[in-house]
Amino acid sequence: MSYLSIEQVRKSFGKTTVLEDVSLGVERGEMVAIFGPSGTGKTVLLRLISGVFGPDAGDVLIGGHSVIARGPEERDVGMAFQNFALYPHLPAFENIASPLRARGLAGAEIERRVRATAELLKIDHVLHHLPRELSNGQKQRTALGRALVREPKVLLLDDPLRNVDAKLRYEMRVELPRLLKRFESTVLYVTQDYKEAMALGERVAVLNQGRFQQVDRPAAIYTRPGRVEIARLFGDPTINLYPCRPAAEADGLAIELFGSRLVLPRAAGETAGRPCLIGLRPEDVQIQLEPAPGAIPVELDAVTPLNVRTVLFLRAADRSEILATCSESVGARFGRGHRQVFMRLDLAKALLFDQASGQHLPAAA
Amino acid sequence: MTEATLWSRLLRPVLLTLVALFFLFPIFWVFLMSFQTNEQILRIPPSLFFSPTLDNYWGLVSGKLVTAAGTLELPFMRNLWNSVVLSTGAVLLSLLLGVPAAYAFARFKFRLGEDIAFTLLSFRFAPPLLVLLPLNLYFQTLGLNDTYIGLIWVYQLITLPLILWIVRGYFEDISPDVEHAYRVDGHGWLKTFLKISIPLARPGIAAAALLSFIFAWNNFVFALILGSSSIQPVTVGALAFVTASGIQYGQIAAAVVLSILPTLTLALYAQRYLVEGLSLGAVKG
């Protein structure tokens, strides 16, 4: 039995249905990252759990008990809002102390716990400041402190790193899991950044088009995305996708692509003859200057250095565009592009999706 | 560039001084008049130099209006007190009713909500005299004629819509997330309203209260018709200065100065709430 479970929750605002049928179970002490493009209702889902909104249908259970009938103040859920939502007329100390005051703890106990939390978050020197006197990073930590200080059984974090600068974001990505382990809370972490979801979540739940399309370990979502939309959302640069119609062959599954005939090393199964989309991750596309058997000649249009990797823009004989990545040192060999190069594809890692439904078509067993 | 500098360095202070003179000079003149006798006021040409007298103020405080024709009883201090009671009572009642109502209109969408809010505002559109005649009849039947309660009730027509609509806007500007966060922290809705919503809307509440106090203070026609001398405010009481033997300019001036004082004090006191930029920094913009 999951500690926090969301069961077939539906929520509409007027005529727009935001959440259609959402179910998820989270174990005690587990951290699940909820990932989805903007506007998919991630924030709405957290608000349904915290009790700010009520669902149109479905149930939310914490520790096996339905909390739907309870107000937000009776659920013992900690929540950090994306826009911080600090109390502007109260100093940081009172902001953090608020959940403890609500429980009617003694002044000395409140003082001790607020100080301890603030030290952990490195904001103990600004506790007497009003929110408007805090930097964005300090505001974000104050909001986080307010959620953590009560040591809640369920902690909801609504994209807490969205509004802080890049340096702090990286720091917090490292620090946050360490912090959260101390509280042994069940954590839902909402984010729009797939890297953050993969870095922080023990599992990642992909919310799209009103439901969870896939809930799995981060690596599994990347290597075996359940749907073509998920494959598109995870990965930077995005996955290369081309329509194709595979045909069964003796040595595997043959497709017509880039003006060449390619054979995927997998059993035909029921994919043969179906209109499909083939997905090739940019890192599974190798580029070399010399021709080789099996390598496809392509035109290199542009070379874009991107941090430690280099992104290559390629154009095949049939004019389809391909993105590839390589290390910076390899990328240096290609100069600025505009030349003929040769492409080798790691077809064992290619992904096939049904063109009509977008479903992933796993290799037949 | 140079034009802009010339504009802000020279022209602006000059224009500001002109505007200030235009609005403040009458008040300054009235202030001077309040220390002069009727003869000094009416001499031609008028002069800035005179020996000041406190007779006008003394007459108001003692309640004796000395005219050429004799001495008149003048309940000016009583009128002033009535103004304070009526205006303060009306504003307090409006705050008590209007602030929670404004919050409801700002936060919750309910059936006919907009229509109710607009109806309340429309009270300000109707000419007061149209309402007054039927109201006078009702008040006589109900025994509310010539009572503080009756007048404070009618003053709600002035103060309530004002407070409701100004404060509503301020509540709408507060991010609902701040209230949600307080609820999630474990506080009930009433505590959230009192500890979060009201303090954050305080500049708006202060502005609305001040404005409606001024409107109530300056009201004339409601009190003229629905009240007798025992509850009449200064605006109606000032009619007594127009006597059979002439108009008592000096005492009118003194009365004006005295009746400005409460509003002025209130405005100065409320100012620090008006300028409070409290909602800054609540949420990431």
Short mmCIF file of C-alpha atoms in Angstrom, two decimals, chain A residues 47 50 52-53 71-73 77-79 81-90 95 98-99 101-102 131-132 136 139 146 150 163, chain B residues 175-189 191 194-197 199-200 276-285:
data_model
loop_
_atom_site.label_atom_id
_atom_site.label_comp_id
_atom_site.label_asym_id
_atom_site.label_seq_id
_atom_site.Cartn_x
_atom_site.Cartn_y
_atom_site.Cartn_z
CA ARG A 47 -2.99 21.91 -5.02
CA SER A 50 -2.64 20.03 -0.42
CA VAL A 52 -6.28 24.24 -1.91
CA PHE A 53 -8.61 22.94 -4.64
CA GLY A 71 -9.31 21.44 4.58
CA PRO A 72 -5.71 22.32 3.70
CA GLU A 73 -4.99 23.11 7.36
CA VAL A 77 1.24 18.52 4.07
CA GLY A 78 4.20 20.83 3.50
CA MET A 79 4.21 22.78 0.29
CA PHE A 81 5.04 27.33 -3.98
CA GLN A 82 6.66 28.10 -7.29
CA ASN A 83 6.21 31.84 -6.75
CA PHE A 84 7.39 31.46 -3.11
CA ALA A 85 4.12 32.95 -1.72
CA LEU A 86 5.89 34.42 1.32
CA TYR A 87 3.98 36.60 3.78
CA PRO A 88 5.30 40.02 2.76
CA HIS A 89 4.44 41.74 6.04
CA LEU A 90 6.27 39.23 8.22
CA ASN A 95 7.40 33.07 7.63
CA SER A 98 4.11 29.95 10.66
CA PRO A 99 3.36 26.18 10.53
CA ARG A 101 2.63 28.68 15.36
CA ALA A 102 -0.41 27.02 13.83
CA PRO A 131 10.74 39.11 2.19
CA ARG A 132 11.24 42.18 -0.01
CA ASN A 136 15.57 35.45 -4.92
CA LYS A 139 13.27 33.87 -0.75
CA ARG A 146 8.56 26.97 5.75
CA ARG A 150 7.16 21.14 10.26
CA ASN A 163 12.90 31.25 -10.15
CA SER B 175 -1.85 36.66 -4.73
CA PRO B 176 -4.24 33.91 -3.60
CA ASP B 177 -1.15 31.73 -3.19
CA VAL B 178 -0.12 33.72 -0.13
CA GLU B 179 -3.44 32.84 1.49
CA HIS B 180 -3.21 29.24 0.29
CA ALA B 181 0.26 28.94 1.80
CA TYR B 182 -1.07 30.14 5.16
CA ARG B 183 -3.92 27.61 5.03
CA VAL B 184 -1.50 24.79 4.16
CA ASP B 185 0.62 25.88 7.14
CA GLY B 186 -2.30 24.83 9.29
CA HIS B 187 -4.28 28.03 9.93
CA GLY B 188 -8.05 28.20 9.50
CA TRP B 189 -9.77 30.46 6.97
CA LYS B 191 -7.29 33.44 10.83
CA LEU B 194 -7.47 38.37 9.68
CA LYS B 195 -3.69 37.75 9.67
CA ILE B 196 -2.91 37.74 5.95
CA SER B 197 -5.62 39.29 3.79
CA PRO B 199 -2.90 43.37 6.75
CA LEU B 200 -1.98 43.09 3.07
CA GLU B 276 3.03 51.45 2.72
CA GLY B 277 4.05 49.34 -0.26
CA LEU B 278 3.33 46.18 1.62
CA SER B 279 2.62 43.68 -1.08
CA LEU B 280 6.09 44.18 -2.59
CA GLY B 281 8.16 41.03 -2.56
CA ALA B 282 5.36 38.62 -1.72
CA VAL B 283 5.60 36.56 -4.83
CA LYS B 284 8.04 36.40 -7.68
CA GLY B 285 6.65 38.79 -10.29
#
